Tab-separated table of C-alpha atoms in Angstrom:
chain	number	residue	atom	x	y	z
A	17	UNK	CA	115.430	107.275	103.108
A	18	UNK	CA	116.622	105.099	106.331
A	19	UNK	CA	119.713	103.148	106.331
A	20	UNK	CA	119.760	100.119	107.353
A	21	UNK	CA	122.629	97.898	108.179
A	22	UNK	CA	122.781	93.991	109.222
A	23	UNK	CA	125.321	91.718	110.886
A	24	UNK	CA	126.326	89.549	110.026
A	25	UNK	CA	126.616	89.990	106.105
A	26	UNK	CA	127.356	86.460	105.787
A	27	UNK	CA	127.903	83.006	107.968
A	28	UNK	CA	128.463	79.537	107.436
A	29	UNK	CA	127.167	77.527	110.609
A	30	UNK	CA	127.154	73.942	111.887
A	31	UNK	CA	123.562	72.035	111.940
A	32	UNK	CA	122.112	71.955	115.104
A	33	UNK	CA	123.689	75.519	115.976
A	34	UNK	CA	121.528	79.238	116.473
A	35	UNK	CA	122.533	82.383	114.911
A	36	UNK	CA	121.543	85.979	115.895
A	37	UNK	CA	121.224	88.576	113.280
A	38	UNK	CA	121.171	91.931	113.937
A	39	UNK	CA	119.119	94.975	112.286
A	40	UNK	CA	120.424	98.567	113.204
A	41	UNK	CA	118.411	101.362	111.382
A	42	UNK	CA	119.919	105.091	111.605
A	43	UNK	CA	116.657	106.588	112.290
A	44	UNK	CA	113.231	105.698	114.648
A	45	UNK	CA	110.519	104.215	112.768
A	46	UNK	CA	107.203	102.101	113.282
A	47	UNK	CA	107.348	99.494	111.738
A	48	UNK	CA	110.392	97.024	111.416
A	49	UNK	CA	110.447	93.456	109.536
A	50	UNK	CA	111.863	89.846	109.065
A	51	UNK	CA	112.299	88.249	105.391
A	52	UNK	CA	113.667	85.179	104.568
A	53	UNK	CA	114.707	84.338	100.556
A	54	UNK	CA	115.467	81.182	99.966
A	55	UNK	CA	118.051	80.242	97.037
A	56	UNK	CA	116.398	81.389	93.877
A	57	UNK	CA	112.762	82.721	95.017
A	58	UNK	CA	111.018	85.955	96.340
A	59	UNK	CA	111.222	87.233	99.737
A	60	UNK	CA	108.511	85.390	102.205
A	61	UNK	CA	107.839	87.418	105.706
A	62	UNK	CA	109.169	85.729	109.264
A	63	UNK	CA	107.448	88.009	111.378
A	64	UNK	CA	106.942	91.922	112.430
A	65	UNK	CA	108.824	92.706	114.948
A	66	UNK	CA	106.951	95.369	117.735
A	67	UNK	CA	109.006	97.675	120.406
A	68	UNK	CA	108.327	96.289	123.457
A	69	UNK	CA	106.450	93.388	122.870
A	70	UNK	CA	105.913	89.843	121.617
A	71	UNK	CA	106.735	89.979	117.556
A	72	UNK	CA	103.564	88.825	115.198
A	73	UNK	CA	104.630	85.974	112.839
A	74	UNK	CA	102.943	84.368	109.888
A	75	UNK	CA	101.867	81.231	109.411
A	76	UNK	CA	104.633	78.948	109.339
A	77	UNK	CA	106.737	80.325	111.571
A	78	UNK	CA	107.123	79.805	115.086
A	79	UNK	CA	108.686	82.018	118.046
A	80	UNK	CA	110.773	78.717	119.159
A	81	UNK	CA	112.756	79.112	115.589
A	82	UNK	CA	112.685	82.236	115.180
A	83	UNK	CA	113.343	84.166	117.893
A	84	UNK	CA	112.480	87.831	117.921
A	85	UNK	CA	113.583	90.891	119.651
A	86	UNK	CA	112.890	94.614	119.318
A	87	UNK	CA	114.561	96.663	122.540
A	88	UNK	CA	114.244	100.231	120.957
A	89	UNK	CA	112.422	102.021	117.958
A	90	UNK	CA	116.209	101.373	115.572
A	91	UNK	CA	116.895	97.821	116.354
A	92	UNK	CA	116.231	94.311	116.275
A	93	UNK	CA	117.975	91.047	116.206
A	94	UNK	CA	116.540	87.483	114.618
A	95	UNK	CA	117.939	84.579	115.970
A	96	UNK	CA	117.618	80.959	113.462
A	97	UNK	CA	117.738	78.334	116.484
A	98	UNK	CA	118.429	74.686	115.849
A	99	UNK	CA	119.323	75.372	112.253
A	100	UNK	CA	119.386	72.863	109.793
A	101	UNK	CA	120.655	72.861	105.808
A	102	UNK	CA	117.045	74.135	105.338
A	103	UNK	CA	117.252	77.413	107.143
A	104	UNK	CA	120.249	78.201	104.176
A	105	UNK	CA	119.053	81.376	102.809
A	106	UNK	CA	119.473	85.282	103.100
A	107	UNK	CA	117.688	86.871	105.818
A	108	UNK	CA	116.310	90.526	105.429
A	109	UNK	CA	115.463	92.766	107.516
A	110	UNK	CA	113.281	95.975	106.435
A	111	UNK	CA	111.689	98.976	107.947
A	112	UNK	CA	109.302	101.433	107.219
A	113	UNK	CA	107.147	104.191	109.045
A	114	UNK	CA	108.735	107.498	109.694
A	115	UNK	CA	107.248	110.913	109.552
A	116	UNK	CA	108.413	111.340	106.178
A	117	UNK	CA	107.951	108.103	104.507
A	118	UNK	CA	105.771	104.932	104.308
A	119	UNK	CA	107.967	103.309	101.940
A	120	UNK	CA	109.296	99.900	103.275
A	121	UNK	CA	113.565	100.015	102.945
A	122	UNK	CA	115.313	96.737	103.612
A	123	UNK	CA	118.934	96.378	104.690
A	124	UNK	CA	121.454	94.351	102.948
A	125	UNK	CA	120.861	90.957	103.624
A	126	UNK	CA	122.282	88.166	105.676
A	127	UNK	CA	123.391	85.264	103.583
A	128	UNK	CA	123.139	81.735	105.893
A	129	UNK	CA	124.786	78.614	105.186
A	130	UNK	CA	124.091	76.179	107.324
A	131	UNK	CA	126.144	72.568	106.796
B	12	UNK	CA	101.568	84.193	101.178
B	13	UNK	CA	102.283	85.236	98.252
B	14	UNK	CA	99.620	87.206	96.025
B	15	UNK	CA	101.371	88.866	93.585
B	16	UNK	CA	102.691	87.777	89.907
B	17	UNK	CA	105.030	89.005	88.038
B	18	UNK	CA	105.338	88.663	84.301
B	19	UNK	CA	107.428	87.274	82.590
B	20	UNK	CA	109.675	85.629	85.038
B	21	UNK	CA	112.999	86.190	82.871
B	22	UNK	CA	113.779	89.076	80.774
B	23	UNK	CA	116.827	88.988	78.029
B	24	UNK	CA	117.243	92.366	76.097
B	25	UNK	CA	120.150	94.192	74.381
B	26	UNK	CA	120.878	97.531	75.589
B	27	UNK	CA	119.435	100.776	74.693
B	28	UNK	CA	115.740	98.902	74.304
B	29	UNK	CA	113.270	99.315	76.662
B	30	UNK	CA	112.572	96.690	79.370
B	31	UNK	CA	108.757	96.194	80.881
B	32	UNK	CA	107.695	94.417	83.934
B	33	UNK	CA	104.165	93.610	84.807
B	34	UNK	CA	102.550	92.499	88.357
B	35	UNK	CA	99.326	91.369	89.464
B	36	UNK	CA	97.876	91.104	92.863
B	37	UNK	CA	94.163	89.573	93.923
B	38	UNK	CA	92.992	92.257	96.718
B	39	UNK	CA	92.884	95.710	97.558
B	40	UNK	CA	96.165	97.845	98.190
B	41	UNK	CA	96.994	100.671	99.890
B	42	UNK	CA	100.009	100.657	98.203
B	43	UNK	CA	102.345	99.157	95.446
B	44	UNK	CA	106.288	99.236	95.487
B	45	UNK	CA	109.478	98.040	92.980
B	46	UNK	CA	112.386	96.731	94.373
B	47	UNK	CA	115.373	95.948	92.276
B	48	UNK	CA	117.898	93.145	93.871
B	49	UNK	CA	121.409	92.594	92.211
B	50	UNK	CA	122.621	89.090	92.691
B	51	UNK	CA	122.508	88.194	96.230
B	52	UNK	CA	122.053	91.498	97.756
B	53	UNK	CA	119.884	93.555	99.392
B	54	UNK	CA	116.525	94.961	98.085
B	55	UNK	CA	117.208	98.529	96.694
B	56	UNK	CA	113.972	100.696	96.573
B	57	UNK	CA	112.364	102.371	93.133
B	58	UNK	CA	109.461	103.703	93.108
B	59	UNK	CA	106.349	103.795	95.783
B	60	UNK	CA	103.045	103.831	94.086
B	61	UNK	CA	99.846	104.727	95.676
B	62	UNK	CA	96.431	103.260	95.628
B	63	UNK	CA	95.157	106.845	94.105
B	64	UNK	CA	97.970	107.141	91.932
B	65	UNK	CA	98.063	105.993	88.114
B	66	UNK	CA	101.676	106.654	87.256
B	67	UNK	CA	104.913	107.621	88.274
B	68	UNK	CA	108.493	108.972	87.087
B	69	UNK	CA	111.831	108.408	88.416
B	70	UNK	CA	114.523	108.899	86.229
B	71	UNK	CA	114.348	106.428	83.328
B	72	UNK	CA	111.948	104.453	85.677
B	73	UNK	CA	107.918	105.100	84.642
B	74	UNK	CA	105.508	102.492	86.989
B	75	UNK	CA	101.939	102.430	86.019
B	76	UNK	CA	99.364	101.142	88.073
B	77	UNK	CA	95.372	99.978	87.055
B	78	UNK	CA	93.644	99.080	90.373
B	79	UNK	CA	90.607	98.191	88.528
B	80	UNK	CA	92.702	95.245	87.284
B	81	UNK	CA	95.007	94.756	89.871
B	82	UNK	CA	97.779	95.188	87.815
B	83	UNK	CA	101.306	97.555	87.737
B	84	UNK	CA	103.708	97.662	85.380
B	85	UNK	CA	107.434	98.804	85.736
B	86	UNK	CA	109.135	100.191	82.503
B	87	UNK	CA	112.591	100.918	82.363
B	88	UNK	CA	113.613	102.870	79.233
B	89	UNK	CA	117.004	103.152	77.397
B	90	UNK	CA	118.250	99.850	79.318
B	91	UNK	CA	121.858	99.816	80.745
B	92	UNK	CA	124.016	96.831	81.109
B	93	UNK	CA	123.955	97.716	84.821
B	94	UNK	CA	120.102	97.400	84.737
B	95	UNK	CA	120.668	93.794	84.825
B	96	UNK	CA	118.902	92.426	88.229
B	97	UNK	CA	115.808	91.074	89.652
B	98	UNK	CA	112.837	93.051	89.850
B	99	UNK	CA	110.206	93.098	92.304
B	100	UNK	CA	106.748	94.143	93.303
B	101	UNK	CA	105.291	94.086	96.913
B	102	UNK	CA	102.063	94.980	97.659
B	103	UNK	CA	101.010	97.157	101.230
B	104	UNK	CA	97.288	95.957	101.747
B	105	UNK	CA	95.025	97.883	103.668
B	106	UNK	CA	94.626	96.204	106.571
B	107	UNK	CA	98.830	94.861	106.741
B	108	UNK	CA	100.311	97.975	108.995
B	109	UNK	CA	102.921	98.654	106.287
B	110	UNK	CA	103.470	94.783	105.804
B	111	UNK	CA	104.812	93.866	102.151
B	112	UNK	CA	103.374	90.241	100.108
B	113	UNK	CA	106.203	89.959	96.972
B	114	UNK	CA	105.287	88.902	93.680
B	115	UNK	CA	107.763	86.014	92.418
B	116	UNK	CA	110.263	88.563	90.726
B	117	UNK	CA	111.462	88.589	87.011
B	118	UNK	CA	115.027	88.040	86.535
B	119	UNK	CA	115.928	90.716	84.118
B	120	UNK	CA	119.394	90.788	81.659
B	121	UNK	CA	120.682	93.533	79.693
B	122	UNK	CA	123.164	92.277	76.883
B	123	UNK	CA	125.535	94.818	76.492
């Protein structure tokens, strides 16, 4: 299985501020991912984040808030821009897509308070 | 958005009985997958079902899935205290490239 770690594990941020999150996975794969879980519910996907390219979000999320990058085929960072006591939640990042495996594994989570 | 349900939503049972979890989804897959997620924590992988597939083992862990109903179920047998955690299902459609629609979860507690 792929390892997956995220930074930070936790932060409590000012309104109006961004955060950058970052996703480090300790092998290559294809396909990596942004989740958000808000207090309480299921995980809803940000966006897909592509090597080398432009990430593809879902409806309801927008490029301006959710800034995505994706330098290399182990990491990506998601930046929450402008947040406000809405964006609280934990952040996930996943990935999935190596020779061996399809399955999807996520990393530990982000948890984001924002005041 | 999401397509799957999971049934029941909250789960209560004492230890040693067996604990089942049901999902439903409304289109094709090309695969199903059960997370587990202990309070505020990261998703922890079970079991990988595929569309071809109509059941699987891991441990005390048996998932069964009925395509022709769109349904998967996720028994755990011989429940542990340390069982207790949200469950999961995601769904990997056909045409997604590997990307994952959650059911709503069922919170499930083992009484010791």
């Amino acid at each position: 299985s792929a390892v997956i770690s995220q930074k930070p594990s936790r932060d409590i941020c000012q309104r109006g501020t961004s955060l950058t999150i970052q996703c480090q996975v300790d092998s290559q794969v294809t396909m990596m991912f942004w989740y958000r879980q808000q207090p309480g519910q299921s995980l809803t996907l940000i966006a897909t984040a592509n090597q080398g390219s432009e990430a593809t979000y879902e409806s309801g999320f927008v490029i301006d808030k959710f800034p995505i990058s994706r330098p290399n085929l182990t990491f990506s960072t998601l930046t929450v821009s402008n947040m406000s006591p809405e964006d609280s939640s934990i952040y996930l990042c996943s990935a999935s897509g190596t020779p061996t495996y399809n399955e999807q594994f996520f990393g530990p989570g982000t948890r984001l308070t924002v005041l | 958005s999401q397509q799957g349900e999971e049934d029941p939503q909250a789960l209560s049972i004492q230890e040693g009985e067996n604990a089942t979890m049901n999902c439903s989804y409304k289109t094709s897959i090309n695969n199903l997958q059960w997370y587990r997620q202990n309070s505020g924590r990261g998703l922890v992988h079970l079991i990988l079902i595929r569309s071809n597939e109509r059941e699987k083992h891991s441990g005390r862990l048996r998932v069964t899935l009925d395509t022709s109903k769109k349904s998967s179920s996720l028994l755990i047998t011989a429940s542990r205290a340390a069982d207790t955690a949200s469950y999961f299902c995601a769904t990997d459609h056909n045409n997604a490239g590997n990307m994952l629609t959650f059911g709503g979860g069922t919170r499930l507690m083992v009484k010791p």
